[in-house]
């Protein structure tokens, strides 16, 4: 197990595009939930899971910074009791700009959190309101400056493009303001409309004016070009960083390695089994109280599935998939297993073979899903 993901499902405001497991913060058993996280980590250790090789811890949500400073402090205390934080390569948390107050920054810094991932999404005030965000562009800039003054130098922001009614001009302006912050890491995602979200319901009613496919492609192209000019290398389809500031935790996912998912609705991959935790808060907490891991779904990954995942996850990285590593990991050559598929994708200019690695071409980066699907049985 290389990483631990801890899910904090609480939010003060629900974003219109979000389909992650979340609940409104008010009137929820937040303190009890944090103690249940402690119990689940204990159960995982008792089940024989080795915590000594953990490289990363990541707080995600929901919104981890929806917690009070005192609650964050207790959560960090729990992590320190289970993990040798001094040996971690990375300790990260997601955060909302309007919730990351100075007292919370101090708690995170004292708790040895090293990396902040800020959900900025846009620097356009009108678009922020449209997508259900509660912060302003000014708050996003202020929190970056405050974090730096507190001693954080590994800061990332998330941006979303192809938003309802978003123009090329608005997107370029957001990139202008984002790049002016000169951060070491940026993530840029195209909006995906997921079921059971506000945007999904609006789309079904014909009330969601989304940019067309060509406009979306132009926005993605603008993102790549701007990052390249600023010296932020595209190391994964949606992620850009200066060398040494890549997200180590996310690389665990893309390298198809194992990690624990802790908390209500969290997903994990341990001992060759992908699993999902019980999502409803009360049911999750009640299950852990019975001294059982709160799994609602488990899938033992077959050798065929492992190879498929190795390809479609590994190809998300711009360095691609190592031919040598694939053979060592699975005991079969990449040529033998996927030679025909790879040759077809090369002909379509979706992948290329360079330096004994299979990776997406520039064209393939824009048509990644078309390439990934070819590796699925």
Coordinates of C-alpha atoms in Angstrom, one line a residue:
X1 CA 0.0 0.0 0.0
X2 CA 1.6 3.2 -1.2
X3 CA -1.1 5.8 -0.2
X4 CA -4.0 6.6 2.0
X5 CA -7.0 8.6 0.8
X6 CA -9.3 9.9 3.6
X7 CA -12.8 11.1 2.5
X8 CA -14.4 14.1 4.3
X9 CA -17.9 14.2 3.0
X10 CA -19.0 17.6 4.5
X11 CA -19.7 20.7 2.5
X12 CA -21.2 24.1 3.4
X13 CA -22.4 24.5 -0.2
X14 CA -23.0 21.8 -2.8
X15 CA -21.4 22.5 -6.3
X16 CA -23.8 22.0 -9.2
X17 CA -21.4 19.6 -11.0
X18 CA -20.3 17.4 -8.0
X19 CA -21.3 13.8 -7.8
X20 CA -18.9 12.8 -5.0
X21 CA -20.3 11.5 -1.8
X22 CA -21.2 14.6 0.3
X23 CA -23.6 16.0 2.8
X24 CA -24.3 19.5 4.1
X25 CA -22.2 20.2 7.1
X26 CA -24.9 21.6 9.4
X27 CA -26.4 19.3 12.0
X28 CA -24.1 16.4 11.0
X29 CA -22.2 14.2 13.5
X30 CA -18.9 15.6 12.3
X31 CA -16.9 14.9 15.5
X32 CA -18.2 11.3 15.6
X33 CA -17.3 10.8 12.0
X34 CA -13.7 11.9 12.6
X35 CA -13.5 9.3 15.4
X36 CA -14.9 6.7 13.1
X37 CA -12.1 7.4 10.7
X38 CA -9.7 6.5 13.5
X39 CA -11.6 3.3 14.1
X40 CA -11.5 2.3 10.4
X41 CA -7.8 2.9 10.2
X42 CA -7.4 0.7 13.3
X43 CA -9.5 -2.0 11.8
X44 CA -7.4 -1.8 8.6
X45 CA -4.2 -2.3 10.6
X46 CA -5.7 -5.2 12.5
X47 CA -6.6 -6.8 9.2
X48 CA -2.9 -7.1 8.4
X49 CA -2.5 -4.1 6.1
X50 CA 1.1 -2.8 6.2
X51 CA 1.2 1.0 7.0
X52 CA 5.0 1.1 7.0
X53 CA 5.4 1.7 3.3
X54 CA 2.8 4.5 3.0
X55 CA 4.2 7.3 0.8
X56 CA 1.2 9.7 0.7
X57 CA -1.8 10.8 2.7
X58 CA -4.6 12.8 0.9
X59 CA -7.6 14.4 2.4
X60 CA -10.4 14.7 -0.2
X61 CA -14.1 15.4 -0.2
X62 CA -16.6 16.9 0.0
X63 CA -14.5 19.6 1.6
X64 CA -11.9 18.8 4.2
X65 CA -11.6 22.5 5.1
X66 CA -15.3 22.5 5.9
X67 CA -14.1 21.2 9.3
X68 CA -13.3 23.6 12.1
X69 CA -9.7 24.2 13.0
X70 CA -10.2 22.0 16.1
X71 CA -11.7 19.2 14.0
X72 CA -8.9 19.4 11.5
X73 CA -6.4 19.2 14.4
X74 CA -8.1 16.1 15.7
X75 CA -8.0 14.5 12.2
X76 CA -4.3 15.2 11.9
X77 CA -3.7 13.8 15.4
X78 CA -5.4 10.6 14.2
X79 CA -3.2 10.4 11.1
X80 CA -0.1 10.9 13.1
X81 CA -1.1 8.0 15.4
X82 CA -1.3 5.6 12.5
X83 CA 1.3 6.8 10.0
X84 CA 4.9 7.9 10.3
X85 CA 4.3 11.3 8.8
X86 CA 8.0 12.2 8.8
X87 CA 8.6 9.5 6.2
X88 CA 5.8 10.6 3.8
X89 CA 6.8 11.8 0.3
X90 CA 3.6 13.9 0.3
X91 CA 0.8 15.0 2.7
X92 CA -2.0 16.8 0.9
X93 CA -5.4 18.2 1.4
X94 CA -8.1 19.7 -0.8
X95 CA -9.4 23.1 0.3
X96 CA -11.9 25.7 -0.6
X97 CA -10.6 29.3 -0.9
X98 CA -13.3 30.8 1.4
X99 CA -12.9 28.2 4.1
X100 CA -9.1 28.1 4.4
X101 CA -8.8 30.6 7.2
X102 CA -5.5 31.5 8.9
X103 CA -6.2 29.3 11.9
X104 CA -6.8 26.3 9.6
X105 CA -3.6 27.1 7.7
X106 CA -1.7 27.1 11.0
X107 CA -3.2 23.8 12.0
X108 CA -2.4 22.2 8.7
X109 CA 1.2 23.5 8.8
X110 CA 1.7 22.3 12.4
X111 CA 0.2 18.9 11.4
X112 CA 2.9 18.6 8.7
X113 CA 0.6 18.9 5.7
X114 CA 2.9 19.9 2.8
X115 CA 0.6 20.3 -0.2
X116 CA -2.6 22.3 -0.8
X117 CA -5.0 21.6 -3.6
X118 CA -7.3 24.6 -4.0
X119 CA -10.7 24.2 -5.7
X120 CA -10.6 27.5 -7.6
X121 CA -12.3 26.3 -10.8
X122 CA -12.6 29.8 -12.3
X123 CA -11.6 33.4 -11.8
X124 CA -14.8 34.7 -13.3
X125 CA -17.3 35.8 -10.6
X126 CA -20.4 35.2 -12.8
X127 CA -19.3 31.6 -13.7
X128 CA -18.4 30.8 -10.1
X129 CA -22.0 31.7 -9.1
X130 CA -23.4 29.6 -12.0
X131 CA -21.5 26.5 -10.9
X132 CA -22.4 26.8 -7.2
X133 CA -19.1 28.0 -5.8
X134 CA -19.2 30.1 -2.7
X135 CA -15.9 32.0 -3.1
X136 CA -14.9 35.0 -5.1
X137 CA -11.8 35.4 -7.4
X138 CA -10.3 37.8 -4.8
X139 CA -10.6 35.2 -2.1
X140 CA -8.8 32.6 -4.2
X141 CA -5.9 35.0 -4.8
X142 CA -5.8 36.0 -1.1
X143 CA -5.7 32.4 0.2
X144 CA -2.7 31.6 -2.1
X145 CA -0.9 34.6 -0.7
X146 CA -1.8 33.7 2.9
X147 CA -0.7 30.1 2.4
X148 CA 2.6 31.2 1.1
X149 CA 3.1 33.5 4.1
X150 CA 2.3 30.5 6.3
X151 CA 5.1 28.5 4.7
X152 CA 3.3 26.5 2.1
X153 CA 5.3 26.3 -1.2
X154 CA 3.6 23.3 -2.8
X155 CA 0.2 24.7 -3.9
X156 CA -2.0 23.6 -6.7
X157 CA -5.3 25.0 -8.1
X158 CA -8.0 23.2 -10.0
X159 CA -9.6 24.9 -13.0
X160 CA -12.6 23.7 -15.0
X161 CA -13.4 24.6 -18.6
X162 CA -16.3 24.1 -20.9
X163 CA -18.6 25.5 -18.2
X164 CA -22.2 26.5 -19.1
X165 CA -22.1 29.7 -21.1
X166 CA -18.3 30.0 -20.8
X167 CA -16.6 31.9 -23.7
X168 CA -13.1 31.6 -25.0
X169 CA -12.4 35.1 -23.6
X170 CA -13.6 34.1 -20.1
X171 CA -11.4 31.0 -20.2
X172 CA -8.3 33.0 -21.3
X173 CA -8.9 35.5 -18.6
X174 CA -9.1 32.8 -16.0
X175 CA -5.8 31.4 -17.3
X176 CA -4.2 34.9 -17.2
X177 CA -5.1 35.2 -13.5
X178 CA -4.1 31.6 -12.7
X179 CA -0.7 31.9 -14.3
X180 CA 0.0 35.3 -12.6
X181 CA 0.1 33.4 -9.3
X182 CA 3.1 31.4 -10.6
X183 CA 2.1 28.2 -8.8
X184 CA 4.2 25.0 -9.1
X185 CA 1.1 22.9 -10.1
X186 CA -2.1 23.3 -12.0
X187 CA -5.0 21.0 -12.9
X188 CA -7.4 21.7 -15.7
X189 CA -10.5 19.6 -16.3
X190 CA -13.2 19.7 -18.8
X191 CA -16.6 19.8 -17.2
X192 CA -18.3 16.3 -17.1
X193 CA -22.0 16.2 -16.5
X194 CA -22.6 13.4 -14.0
X195 CA -26.0 11.8 -13.0
X196 CA -27.6 13.0 -9.8
X197 CA -26.2 16.5 -10.0
X198 CA -27.9 19.9 -10.5
X199 CA -26.3 20.3 -13.9
X200 CA -27.6 16.8 -15.0
X201 CA -31.1 17.8 -14.2
X202 CA -30.8 21.1 -16.0
X203 CA -29.3 19.4 -19.0
X204 CA -32.2 17.0 -19.2
X205 CA -34.6 20.0 -19.1
X206 CA -32.6 21.7 -22.0
X207 CA -31.5 24.5 -19.6
X208 CA -27.8 24.0 -19.7
X209 CA -26.0 26.0 -22.5
X210 CA -22.7 24.1 -22.8
X211 CA -19.9 25.0 -25.2
X212 CA -19.7 22.8 -28.3
X213 CA -17.0 20.1 -28.8
X214 CA -14.9 22.4 -31.0
X215 CA -15.0 25.1 -28.4
X216 CA -14.1 22.6 -25.7
X217 CA -11.1 21.4 -27.8
X218 CA -9.9 25.0 -28.3
X219 CA -10.1 25.6 -24.5
X220 CA -8.0 22.5 -23.9
X221 CA -5.5 23.5 -26.5
X222 CA -5.2 27.0 -24.9
X223 CA -4.6 25.3 -21.5
X224 CA -1.8 23.1 -22.9
X225 CA -0.1 26.0 -24.7
X226 CA -0.3 28.4 -21.8
X227 CA 1.2 25.8 -19.4
X228 CA 3.9 25.0 -21.8
X229 CA 4.9 28.6 -22.2
X230 CA 5.0 29.0 -18.4
X231 CA 7.3 26.0 -18.0
X232 CA 4.6 23.8 -16.4
X233 CA 5.1 20.4 -18.0
X234 CA 2.0 18.3 -18.9
X235 CA 2.8 15.1 -17.0
X236 CA -0.8 13.7 -17.2
X237 CA -3.7 14.6 -19.5
X238 CA -5.1 17.2 -17.0
X239 CA -2.1 18.0 -14.8
X240 CA 0.8 20.4 -15.2
X241 CA 3.8 21.0 -12.9
X242 CA 7.3 22.3 -12.7
X243 CA 9.7 19.3 -12.3
X244 CA 9.5 17.7 -8.8
X245 CA 6.1 19.2 -8.0
X246 CA 3.9 16.5 -9.6
X247 CA 1.1 15.0 -7.5
X248 CA 2.7 11.9 -6.0
X249 CA -0.6 10.7 -4.6
X250 CA -2.4 10.9 -8.0
X251 CA 0.6 9.1 -9.6
X252 CA -0.2 6.1 -7.4
X253 CA -3.6 5.9 -9.2
X254 CA -2.1 6.3 -12.7
X255 CA 0.6 3.8 -12.0
X256 CA -2.0 1.3 -11.0
X257 CA -0.6 0.8 -7.5
X258 CA -2.4 0.1 -4.3
X259 CA -3.9 2.5 -1.8
X260 CA -6.4 2.6 1.0
X261 CA -9.7 4.5 0.8
X262 CA -10.9 5.5 4.2
X263 CA -14.3 7.1 5.1
X264 CA -17.9 7.1 3.8
X265 CA -18.1 6.3 0.1
X266 CA -14.3 6.1 -0.3
X267 CA -12.8 3.7 -2.8
X268 CA -9.6 1.8 -2.4
X269 CA -7.4 -0.9 -4.0
X270 CA -5.7 -3.4 -1.6
X271 CA -4.3 -6.9 -2.0
X272 CA -5.6 -7.1 -5.6
X273 CA -9.1 -6.1 -4.6
X274 CA -10.8 -2.9 -5.6
X275 CA -13.5 -1.9 -3.0
X276 CA -16.0 0.8 -2.2
X277 CA -17.1 1.8 1.3
X278 CA -20.7 2.3 2.5
X279 CA -21.7 5.8 1.4
X280 CA -24.5 6.9 3.7
X281 CA -23.0 8.5 6.7
X282 CA -25.0 6.9 9.4
X283 CA -24.8 3.4 7.9
X284 CA -21.0 3.8 7.4
X285 CA -20.5 4.8 11.1
X286 CA -22.8 2.0 12.4
X287 CA -20.9 -0.6 10.4
X288 CA -17.5 0.5 11.7
X289 CA -18.9 0.4 15.3
X290 CA -19.5 -3.4 14.8
X291 CA -15.7 -3.7 14.3
X292 CA -16.0 -4.6 10.6
X293 CA -14.5 -2.8 7.7
X294 CA -17.3 -0.9 6.0
X295 CA -17.1 -2.4 2.6
X296 CA -20.2 -2.5 0.4
X297 CA -18.6 -3.7 -2.8
X298 CA -15.4 -5.7 -3.5
X299 CA -14.0 -6.8 -6.8
X300 CA -11.0 -9.1 -7.1
X301 CA -9.1 -7.7 -10.1
X302 CA -8.3 -10.5 -12.6
X303 CA -5.0 -10.6 -14.5
X304 CA -6.8 -9.4 -17.6
X305 CA -8.3 -6.5 -15.8
X306 CA -5.0 -5.6 -14.3
X307 CA -3.4 -5.4 -17.7
X308 CA -6.3 -3.3 -19.1
X309 CA -6.0 -0.9 -16.1
X310 CA -2.2 -0.7 -16.6
X311 CA -2.8 0.5 -20.1
X312 CA -5.7 3.0 -19.8
X313 CA -4.4 4.4 -16.5
X314 CA -0.7 4.5 -17.6
X315 CA -1.5 6.2 -20.9
X316 CA -3.0 9.1 -19.0
X317 CA 0.6 10.0 -18.1
X318 CA 2.5 11.8 -20.8
X319 CA 5.5 9.4 -20.2
X320 CA 3.1 6.5 -21.0
X321 CA 3.6 2.8 -20.3
X322 CA 7.0 1.2 -20.2
X323 CA 7.3 -1.9 -22.4
X324 CA 9.9 -3.4 -20.1
X325 CA 7.9 -2.7 -16.9
X326 CA 4.8 -4.3 -18.4
X327 CA 6.6 -7.5 -19.3
X328 CA 8.2 -7.7 -15.8
X329 CA 4.9 -7.0 -14.1
X330 CA 2.7 -9.4 -16.0
X331 CA 5.1 -12.0 -17.5
X332 CA 3.9 -11.4 -21.0
X333 CA 5.2 -8.9 -23.5
X334 CA 3.2 -5.8 -24.5
X335 CA 3.7 -6.8 -28.2
X336 CA 2.2 -10.3 -27.5
X337 CA -0.7 -9.0 -25.5
X338 CA -1.6 -5.7 -27.3
X339 CA 0.6 -5.6 -30.4
X340 CA -2.3 -5.4 -32.9
X341 CA -4.2 -2.8 -30.9
X342 CA -1.1 -0.6 -30.5
X343 CA -0.2 -0.8 -34.2
X344 CA -3.7 0.2 -35.1
X345 CA -3.5 3.2 -32.7
X346 CA -0.1 4.2 -34.2
X347 CA -1.7 4.2 -37.6
X348 CA -4.5 6.5 -36.3
X349 CA -1.8 8.8 -34.8
X350 CA -3.2 8.2 -31.3
X351 CA -0.1 6.6 -29.7
X352 CA 3.6 6.4 -30.5
X353 CA 6.5 4.1 -29.5
X354 CA 9.4 6.1 -28.2
X355 CA 12.3 5.1 -26.0
X356 CA 10.7 1.8 -25.3
X357 CA 7.5 3.4 -24.0
X358 CA 4.0 3.6 -25.5
X359 CA 2.4 7.0 -25.0
X360 CA -0.3 9.2 -26.4
X361 CA 0.6 11.5 -29.3
X362 CA -0.5 15.2 -29.2
X363 CA -3.5 14.1 -31.2
X364 CA -4.1 11.2 -28.8
X365 CA -4.1 13.6 -25.8
X366 CA -7.2 15.2 -27.3
X367 CA -8.8 11.8 -28.1
X368 CA -7.7 9.9 -25.1
X369 CA -10.9 8.0 -24.5
X370 CA -10.8 6.7 -28.1
X371 CA -7.4 5.2 -27.4
X372 CA -8.3 3.9 -23.9
X373 CA -11.4 2.0 -25.1
X374 CA -9.2 -0.2 -27.4
X375 CA -7.6 -1.9 -24.4
X376 CA -10.9 -2.8 -22.7
X377 CA -12.1 -6.4 -23.2

